[in-house]
């Protein structure tokens, strides 16, 4: 507010400034350019992609440190991949999966993960109840759903306790949900759980690999979606430009002075523009200064939508040795730091690759350790899952999304109790010259790449419809 | 991080930089100066005091827009007032109080607020159970308290549901707690509730006026505590200097280069210093950029400690007309926007003054209204409480603390489920060259003026003890 320096930086003019070169912002920018708009995309990092990030094993294999899967009904991301000339491939899910729980180890080849009969049935019933209830949620306005007031006052854990009495099924559900929310089930409201699951077509679709949210990947890495979009936008995408302030965004000012414009300020440049699309995770949108200040409920909505905590590990081996043992590589554990493992091999390498996730409270425990300690604990868990051979990876890559100052948590944001029904409507609602994009603002596949794309499309359409009215 | 301008501002050197001229920061600064330290206090606002703020009725009467009460066992704030030559006075609590619930109106002259007999007993038992359990909490490390794991997984609302079966008593407790937390009981964990209440000596002490947390006020306004402290610090307190970044704060760097210093950057100046005391509410500490980034769990602790939502109204009348009717002015309502009212008269004015609070979900509903609409709804409620005379105030002052960009909510911060046991220890623990102060870091009277003072003392002692070791 008191920035003596703010007027010392050069000022440029454009039609629309997009804040954030994640897939949401890049999608919005592409659409606006197609409609003849002058667009600048400001990205704080020295790379595009946001929560899509590529990495490489020393062996040369490209692998994702961020989001990696796509699947059926994610029509927008599948269409984008095709349009950009990117090939997708179905993940390998052959062989038996492993479940570790209560100190025991189960092998199985179906969705029950080897839960004992009664618990398997209880879990099946729970999934059906969740998905039946999720189907009643108003995805455009979760706070207006039937029973929203009650669902918003209880945590998901409370709702699950009321819904499922089988202890093993209940514990299994918690671990499975942690792999979707990267948070414990007591850290978000029942309404949030049902809304989020509903946006992706239900828990069943979200939890399975083949035919579900973990069905396919992009050859060479899913992060190429963002990279190729950015390429086509050329020098409209400006890296290393953190947005510090958005001013004169308010509608009243616009009405008073129709030729007035908003101002977006980075450390080194100011952009005057007619529209701003903030395509950031809500917690990052909350870190920008707004002048005038945002309405309190918008500020509460974005600053209270906490992100999950997850550390993603990519572990490479000389060979996928688990195949010979008839194992798929899939592991769910209620007893270890690592709660979820998948075979993560790629068509361009014969090596074995596992992806392992440390999520929720486990991730917070890992946060206080060094990267070396974390890698060792993960490899120890993998040895416990797959035997001694697993203790000798060729390489371990890791990304702790809670340590990324320009993301501050993954996968997506969640609302605790009392938020969807009081401030939730402000999360995606345009405000003066600002539209809000990002996976958290999507009503279809919220929190996923597909949802991010849809949010970018919606934000671009909001801007274009305003231009139409001018 | 990419601030091309960061080296263009003048650089100064001092021993300690205190961030925030609230009562915590000012207390720390005063202690450090007494011990011969060179200190600079950087304050973003154009006034000192933080959540202590003075206002004036047009009649000339000084009144508090922020924190206003002090009481027994708040020894540090009482001592400070005395030392600064400020008089305290006991609030007026004579006459019958009013309770509005389930559409009804009750008058009473005891702590039961006229709850029906059985519910009054149930409420009394609930308070005893709360205070008995609160007494078992480890105030230095709430996450290590007996039963902490379970208490941290449930909301306070869940714990209260389990503890109290009487519906009227339960609803009464929710409204009473909202007046302490400015948040609904499902928005913080049971562990947080018990810890917070324990820090002030229990719910009974916190809820009562005479002999409790609302016992006394400072003649001329409680905000004078901050103003007089600041006066004595003179030009060490620098207003209108928002801190944007704290760099080179980390211990490792200090160990490697013992003469190296931390850097605190505002928009117009940089300060090199040996120590930084961040004396801000956690959500404001979270908005500063840190280089290197803070450890993830520290970032989570401060960014997830959401502040309450409260709008404070001071309503002045020609006379305290309710006295003649035998009413104290105290109202608790479960049925209105306004949930709590007190007589707020001051010794220097014969006029009648009421203070009214709109809290929690009611405050969020008010956030979307204009100040005029809010004032009208409050006056309408007061008319409902006290009759037609209440509809004609001479003036209504209001402060919505959720709309203050340098506070972002009041009274204090709260932890939802799953935080005290995973990241809570990071809230007050010194980190490299940084100590953390502010009412949220106090283990005695957490969230109160007294706690803020104690936190400033602790932070100053942390710095002094490090100096002793150098």
Short mmCIF file of N, CA and C in Angstrom, two decimals, chain A residues 260-383:
data_model
loop_
_atom_site.label_atom_id
_atom_site.label_comp_id
_atom_site.label_asym_id
_atom_site.label_seq_id
_atom_site.Cartn_x
_atom_site.Cartn_y
_atom_site.Cartn_z
N UNK A 260 -10.98 3.75 -17.41
CA UNK A 260 -9.98 3.40 -16.42
C UNK A 260 -9.63 1.92 -16.57
N UNK A 261 -8.49 1.52 -16.07
CA UNK A 261 -8.08 0.12 -16.17
C UNK A 261 -7.53 -0.38 -14.84
N UNK A 262 -7.47 -1.69 -14.73
CA UNK A 262 -6.83 -2.27 -13.55
C UNK A 262 -5.32 -2.19 -13.72
N UNK A 263 -4.60 -2.36 -12.61
CA UNK A 263 -3.14 -2.35 -12.66
C UNK A 263 -2.62 -3.61 -11.98
N UNK A 264 -1.74 -4.30 -12.68
CA UNK A 264 -1.10 -5.49 -12.11
C UNK A 264 0.37 -5.19 -11.97
N UNK A 265 0.88 -5.30 -10.76
CA UNK A 265 2.27 -4.90 -10.51
C UNK A 265 3.13 -6.10 -10.13
N UNK A 266 4.27 -6.24 -10.80
CA UNK A 266 5.28 -7.21 -10.39
C UNK A 266 6.43 -6.41 -9.80
N UNK A 267 7.52 -7.07 -9.47
CA UNK A 267 8.65 -6.33 -8.90
C UNK A 267 9.31 -5.43 -9.92
N UNK A 268 9.12 -5.74 -11.20
CA UNK A 268 9.87 -4.98 -12.20
C UNK A 268 9.01 -4.31 -13.28
N UNK A 269 7.72 -4.58 -13.29
CA UNK A 269 6.88 -4.00 -14.34
C UNK A 269 5.47 -3.76 -13.79
N UNK A 270 4.77 -2.83 -14.43
CA UNK A 270 3.35 -2.66 -14.14
C UNK A 270 2.58 -2.82 -15.44
N UNK A 271 1.45 -3.50 -15.37
CA UNK A 271 0.62 -3.69 -16.55
C UNK A 271 -0.75 -3.08 -16.33
N UNK A 272 -1.13 -2.15 -17.18
CA UNK A 272 -2.51 -1.66 -17.19
C UNK A 272 -3.31 -2.59 -18.08
N UNK A 273 -4.50 -2.95 -17.66
CA UNK A 273 -5.28 -3.90 -18.45
C UNK A 273 -6.76 -3.76 -18.11
N UNK A 274 -7.59 -4.31 -19.01
CA UNK A 274 -9.03 -4.25 -18.78
C UNK A 274 -9.49 -5.38 -17.86
N UNK A 275 -8.79 -6.51 -17.93
CA UNK A 275 -9.21 -7.67 -17.15
C UNK A 275 -8.00 -8.40 -16.59
N UNK A 276 -8.22 -9.00 -15.45
CA UNK A 276 -7.19 -9.83 -14.83
C UNK A 276 -7.80 -11.21 -14.59
N UNK A 277 -7.10 -12.25 -14.99
CA UNK A 277 -7.50 -13.61 -14.61
C UNK A 277 -6.46 -14.12 -13.62
N UNK A 278 -6.89 -14.34 -12.39
CA UNK A 278 -5.98 -14.88 -11.38
C UNK A 278 -6.13 -16.40 -11.43
N UNK A 279 -5.13 -17.05 -12.00
CA UNK A 279 -5.17 -18.50 -12.21
C UNK A 279 -4.17 -19.17 -11.29
N UNK A 280 -4.40 -19.02 -9.99
CA UNK A 280 -3.50 -19.53 -8.95
C UNK A 280 -4.30 -20.38 -7.99
N UNK A 281 -3.63 -21.28 -7.26
CA UNK A 281 -4.32 -21.93 -6.14
C UNK A 281 -4.82 -20.83 -5.19
N UNK A 282 -5.98 -21.03 -4.56
CA UNK A 282 -6.53 -19.97 -3.70
C UNK A 282 -5.53 -19.43 -2.67
N UNK A 283 -4.74 -20.30 -2.04
CA UNK A 283 -3.80 -19.78 -1.03
C UNK A 283 -2.76 -18.86 -1.64
N UNK A 284 -2.44 -19.05 -2.91
CA UNK A 284 -1.50 -18.15 -3.58
C UNK A 284 -2.19 -16.87 -4.01
N UNK A 285 -3.43 -16.97 -4.47
CA UNK A 285 -4.21 -15.77 -4.79
C UNK A 285 -4.33 -14.89 -3.55
N UNK A 286 -4.38 -15.53 -2.38
CA UNK A 286 -4.54 -14.81 -1.12
C UNK A 286 -3.29 -14.03 -0.74
N UNK A 287 -2.15 -14.38 -1.30
CA UNK A 287 -0.90 -13.71 -0.94
C UNK A 287 -0.67 -12.41 -1.70
N UNK A 288 -1.44 -12.21 -2.76
CA UNK A 288 -1.32 -10.96 -3.53
C UNK A 288 -1.96 -9.84 -2.71
N UNK A 289 -1.42 -8.62 -2.84
CA UNK A 289 -2.08 -7.45 -2.25
C UNK A 289 -3.10 -6.92 -3.24
N UNK A 290 -4.27 -6.58 -2.76
CA UNK A 290 -5.31 -6.02 -3.62
C UNK A 290 -5.63 -4.61 -3.12
N UNK A 291 -5.77 -3.70 -4.03
CA UNK A 291 -6.13 -2.32 -3.66
C UNK A 291 -7.27 -1.87 -4.56
N UNK A 292 -8.45 -1.57 -4.05
CA UNK A 292 -8.80 -1.71 -2.63
C UNK A 292 -8.76 -3.17 -2.18
N UNK A 293 -8.74 -3.39 -0.85
CA UNK A 293 -8.74 -4.77 -0.35
C UNK A 293 -9.94 -5.53 -0.90
N UNK A 294 -9.79 -6.84 -1.07
CA UNK A 294 -10.92 -7.67 -1.50
C UNK A 294 -11.99 -7.66 -0.41
N UNK A 295 -13.25 -7.88 -0.79
CA UNK A 295 -14.28 -8.06 0.24
C UNK A 295 -13.86 -9.19 1.20
N UNK A 296 -14.22 -9.02 2.46
CA UNK A 296 -13.75 -9.96 3.49
C UNK A 296 -14.07 -11.41 3.14
N UNK A 297 -15.26 -11.68 2.62
CA UNK A 297 -15.62 -13.08 2.38
C UNK A 297 -14.83 -13.70 1.24
N UNK A 298 -14.42 -12.90 0.26
CA UNK A 298 -13.54 -13.41 -0.79
C UNK A 298 -12.18 -13.71 -0.17
N UNK A 299 -11.69 -12.82 0.67
CA UNK A 299 -10.39 -13.06 1.32
C UNK A 299 -10.44 -14.30 2.20
N UNK A 300 -11.53 -14.47 2.92
CA UNK A 300 -11.66 -15.65 3.77
C UNK A 300 -11.71 -16.91 2.90
N UNK A 301 -12.49 -16.86 1.83
CA UNK A 301 -12.62 -18.05 0.97
C UNK A 301 -11.25 -18.50 0.47
N UNK A 302 -10.47 -17.57 -0.06
CA UNK A 302 -9.20 -18.00 -0.66
C UNK A 302 -8.13 -18.30 0.39
N UNK A 303 -8.12 -17.56 1.48
CA UNK A 303 -7.05 -17.80 2.46
C UNK A 303 -7.34 -19.01 3.34
N UNK A 304 -8.60 -19.42 3.45
CA UNK A 304 -8.94 -20.58 4.29
C UNK A 304 -8.97 -21.88 3.50
N UNK A 305 -8.82 -21.81 2.16
CA UNK A 305 -8.86 -23.06 1.39
C UNK A 305 -7.47 -23.70 1.39
N UNK A 306 -7.17 -24.33 2.50
CA UNK A 306 -5.85 -24.91 2.69
C UNK A 306 -5.56 -26.00 1.67
N UNK A 307 -4.31 -26.07 1.25
CA UNK A 307 -3.88 -27.11 0.33
C UNK A 307 -3.49 -28.37 1.10
N UNK A 308 -3.52 -29.49 0.43
CA UNK A 308 -3.08 -30.74 1.02
C UNK A 308 -1.57 -30.77 1.20
N UNK A 309 -1.10 -31.80 1.88
CA UNK A 309 0.34 -32.00 2.05
C UNK A 309 0.72 -33.34 1.44
N UNK A 310 1.59 -33.30 0.46
CA UNK A 310 2.01 -34.55 -0.18
C UNK A 310 3.45 -34.42 -0.67
N UNK A 311 4.19 -35.50 -0.47
CA UNK A 311 5.53 -35.60 -1.05
C UNK A 311 5.48 -36.75 -2.04
N UNK A 312 5.84 -36.46 -3.29
CA UNK A 312 5.80 -37.47 -4.34
C UNK A 312 7.20 -38.00 -4.59
N UNK A 313 7.31 -39.31 -4.60
CA UNK A 313 8.60 -39.97 -4.85
C UNK A 313 8.52 -40.78 -6.13
N UNK A 314 9.51 -40.63 -6.99
CA UNK A 314 9.65 -41.48 -8.18
C UNK A 314 10.91 -42.31 -7.97
N UNK A 315 10.73 -43.64 -7.98
CA UNK A 315 11.85 -44.52 -7.64
C UNK A 315 12.14 -45.42 -8.85
N UNK A 316 13.37 -45.32 -9.33
CA UNK A 316 13.75 -46.11 -10.52
C UNK A 316 14.59 -47.32 -10.11
N UNK A 317 14.31 -48.45 -10.76
CA UNK A 317 15.09 -49.69 -10.55
C UNK A 317 15.61 -50.17 -11.91
N UNK A 318 16.63 -51.04 -11.86
CA UNK A 318 17.15 -51.61 -13.12
C UNK A 318 16.05 -52.29 -13.92
N UNK A 319 15.21 -53.03 -13.22
CA UNK A 319 14.11 -53.73 -13.89
C UNK A 319 12.85 -53.64 -13.04
N UNK A 320 11.68 -53.83 -13.66
CA UNK A 320 10.44 -53.91 -12.87
C UNK A 320 10.32 -55.31 -12.27
N UNK A 321 11.16 -55.58 -11.28
CA UNK A 321 11.32 -56.93 -10.73
C UNK A 321 10.02 -57.49 -10.14
N UNK A 322 9.09 -56.63 -9.79
CA UNK A 322 7.84 -57.10 -9.17
C UNK A 322 6.93 -57.80 -10.18
N UNK A 323 7.12 -57.50 -11.47
CA UNK A 323 6.29 -58.16 -12.48
C UNK A 323 6.45 -59.67 -12.43
N UNK A 324 7.70 -60.12 -12.31
CA UNK A 324 7.99 -61.56 -12.31
C UNK A 324 7.32 -62.26 -11.14
N UNK A 325 7.04 -61.49 -10.10
CA UNK A 325 6.39 -62.09 -8.92
C UNK A 325 4.87 -62.00 -9.01
N UNK A 326 4.38 -61.54 -10.17
CA UNK A 326 2.93 -61.46 -10.36
C UNK A 326 2.29 -60.28 -9.66
N UNK A 327 3.13 -59.30 -9.27
CA UNK A 327 2.59 -58.13 -8.56
C UNK A 327 2.40 -56.96 -9.53
N UNK A 328 1.35 -56.21 -9.31
CA UNK A 328 1.08 -55.07 -10.18
C UNK A 328 1.97 -53.87 -9.84
N UNK A 329 2.43 -53.85 -8.60
CA UNK A 329 3.15 -52.67 -8.12
C UNK A 329 2.26 -51.78 -7.28
N UNK A 330 0.96 -52.02 -7.34
CA UNK A 330 0.03 -51.21 -6.55
C UNK A 330 0.05 -51.66 -5.09
N UNK A 331 0.21 -50.70 -4.21
CA UNK A 331 0.20 -50.98 -2.76
C UNK A 331 -0.62 -49.91 -2.07
N UNK A 332 -1.45 -50.34 -1.14
CA UNK A 332 -2.11 -49.41 -0.24
C UNK A 332 -1.71 -49.84 1.17
N UNK A 333 -1.18 -48.90 1.94
CA UNK A 333 -0.78 -49.28 3.30
C UNK A 333 -1.38 -48.35 4.34
N UNK A 334 -1.97 -48.95 5.35
CA UNK A 334 -2.48 -48.20 6.50
C UNK A 334 -1.44 -48.15 7.60
N UNK A 335 -0.32 -48.83 7.38
CA UNK A 335 0.66 -49.03 8.45
C UNK A 335 2.01 -48.34 8.22
N UNK A 336 2.20 -47.72 7.07
CA UNK A 336 3.53 -47.18 6.73
C UNK A 336 3.47 -45.67 6.46
N UNK A 337 4.65 -45.08 6.37
CA UNK A 337 4.73 -43.68 5.93
C UNK A 337 4.13 -43.56 4.53
N UNK A 338 4.56 -44.47 3.65
CA UNK A 338 4.05 -44.50 2.28
C UNK A 338 2.66 -45.13 2.32
N UNK A 339 1.67 -44.41 1.81
CA UNK A 339 0.32 -44.98 1.86
C UNK A 339 -0.11 -45.53 0.51
N UNK A 340 0.57 -45.13 -0.56
CA UNK A 340 0.12 -45.54 -1.89
C UNK A 340 1.32 -45.67 -2.83
N UNK A 341 1.34 -46.78 -3.57
CA UNK A 341 2.39 -47.00 -4.58
C UNK A 341 1.72 -47.50 -5.85
N UNK A 342 2.24 -47.06 -7.00
CA UNK A 342 1.81 -47.62 -8.28
C UNK A 342 3.04 -47.94 -9.13
N UNK A 343 2.89 -48.92 -10.00
CA UNK A 343 3.84 -49.10 -11.09
C UNK A 343 3.79 -47.83 -11.93
N UNK A 344 4.95 -47.25 -12.20
CA UNK A 344 4.94 -45.99 -12.95
C UNK A 344 5.86 -46.05 -14.17
N UNK A 345 6.01 -47.28 -14.71
CA UNK A 345 6.85 -47.46 -15.90
C UNK A 345 6.35 -46.66 -17.08
N UNK A 346 7.27 -46.35 -17.98
CA UNK A 346 6.91 -45.57 -19.18
C UNK A 346 7.32 -46.35 -20.41
N UNK A 347 6.65 -46.11 -21.54
CA UNK A 347 6.92 -46.89 -22.75
C UNK A 347 8.35 -46.70 -23.26
N UNK A 348 8.99 -45.59 -22.92
CA UNK A 348 10.30 -45.31 -23.49
C UNK A 348 11.46 -45.82 -22.63
N UNK A 349 11.16 -46.59 -21.60
CA UNK A 349 12.24 -47.13 -20.77
C UNK A 349 11.88 -48.54 -20.34
N UNK A 350 12.87 -49.40 -20.33
CA UNK A 350 12.65 -50.77 -19.86
C UNK A 350 12.85 -50.88 -18.35
N UNK A 351 13.31 -49.83 -17.74
CA UNK A 351 13.57 -49.89 -16.29
C UNK A 351 12.26 -49.97 -15.51
N UNK A 352 12.40 -50.37 -14.28
CA UNK A 352 11.24 -50.38 -13.39
C UNK A 352 11.11 -49.03 -12.70
N UNK A 353 9.91 -48.52 -12.65
CA UNK A 353 9.68 -47.27 -11.92
C UNK A 353 8.46 -47.45 -11.02
N UNK A 354 8.61 -47.04 -9.78
CA UNK A 354 7.47 -46.99 -8.85
C UNK A 354 7.24 -45.53 -8.46
N UNK A 355 5.97 -45.18 -8.31
CA UNK A 355 5.67 -43.87 -7.75
C UNK A 355 5.07 -44.11 -6.37
N UNK A 356 5.57 -43.37 -5.37
CA UNK A 356 5.12 -43.56 -3.99
C UNK A 356 4.71 -42.21 -3.41
N UNK A 357 3.64 -42.22 -2.65
CA UNK A 357 3.12 -40.98 -2.07
C UNK A 357 3.16 -41.02 -0.55
N UNK A 358 3.63 -39.94 0.03
CA UNK A 358 3.55 -39.74 1.49
C UNK A 358 2.61 -38.56 1.68
N UNK A 359 1.50 -38.78 2.36
CA UNK A 359 0.39 -37.82 2.32
C UNK A 359 -0.13 -37.45 3.72
N UNK A 360 -0.77 -36.28 3.77
CA UNK A 360 -1.46 -35.87 4.99
C UNK A 360 -0.53 -35.80 6.19
N UNK A 361 -0.93 -36.41 7.30
CA UNK A 361 -0.12 -36.31 8.52
C UNK A 361 1.25 -36.96 8.34
N UNK A 362 1.34 -37.96 7.47
CA UNK A 362 2.65 -38.57 7.19
C UNK A 362 3.58 -37.56 6.52
N UNK A 363 3.02 -36.76 5.63
CA UNK A 363 3.83 -35.74 4.95
C UNK A 363 4.31 -34.70 5.95
N UNK A 364 3.43 -34.32 6.90
CA UNK A 364 3.86 -33.34 7.90
C UNK A 364 4.99 -33.90 8.76
N UNK A 365 4.92 -35.18 9.07
CA UNK A 365 6.01 -35.80 9.84
C UNK A 365 7.30 -35.77 9.01
N UNK A 366 7.18 -36.03 7.71
CA UNK A 366 8.36 -36.00 6.82
C UNK A 366 8.92 -34.60 6.66
N UNK A 367 8.06 -33.59 6.76
CA UNK A 367 8.52 -32.21 6.55
C UNK A 367 9.71 -31.86 7.43
N UNK A 368 9.76 -32.44 8.63
CA UNK A 368 10.83 -32.10 9.57
C UNK A 368 12.11 -32.89 9.33
N UNK A 369 12.12 -33.73 8.29
CA UNK A 369 13.31 -34.54 7.98
C UNK A 369 14.04 -33.97 6.76
N UNK A 370 15.29 -34.41 6.58
CA UNK A 370 16.04 -34.02 5.39
C UNK A 370 15.57 -34.86 4.20
N UNK A 371 15.91 -34.42 2.99
CA UNK A 371 15.53 -35.19 1.79
C UNK A 371 16.14 -36.59 1.82
N UNK A 372 17.35 -36.70 2.34
CA UNK A 372 18.02 -38.00 2.41
C UNK A 372 17.25 -38.93 3.35
N UNK A 373 16.86 -38.39 4.50
CA UNK A 373 16.11 -39.21 5.46
C UNK A 373 14.77 -39.65 4.86
N UNK A 374 14.12 -38.73 4.18
CA UNK A 374 12.83 -39.07 3.58
C UNK A 374 12.99 -40.19 2.56
N UNK A 375 13.99 -40.06 1.68
CA UNK A 375 14.21 -41.08 0.65
C UNK A 375 14.48 -42.43 1.29
N UNK A 376 15.28 -42.41 2.37
CA UNK A 376 15.61 -43.68 3.02
C UNK A 376 14.36 -44.34 3.60
N UNK A 377 13.53 -43.55 4.25
CA UNK A 377 12.30 -44.13 4.84
C UNK A 377 11.39 -44.69 3.76
N UNK A 378 11.33 -44.02 2.62
CA UNK A 378 10.49 -44.52 1.53
C UNK A 378 11.04 -45.83 0.99
N UNK A 379 12.35 -45.86 0.78
CA UNK A 379 12.96 -47.10 0.27
C UNK A 379 12.79 -48.23 1.30
N UNK A 380 12.89 -47.90 2.57
CA UNK A 380 12.64 -48.91 3.61
C UNK A 380 11.22 -49.46 3.50
N UNK A 381 10.25 -48.56 3.29
CA UNK A 381 8.86 -49.03 3.13
C UNK A 381 8.74 -49.92 1.89
N UNK A 382 9.38 -49.51 0.79
CA UNK A 382 9.30 -50.30 -0.44
C UNK A 382 9.92 -51.68 -0.25
N UNK A 383 10.99 -51.74 0.54
CA UNK A 383 11.60 -53.04 0.83
C UNK A 383 10.62 -53.91 1.59
#
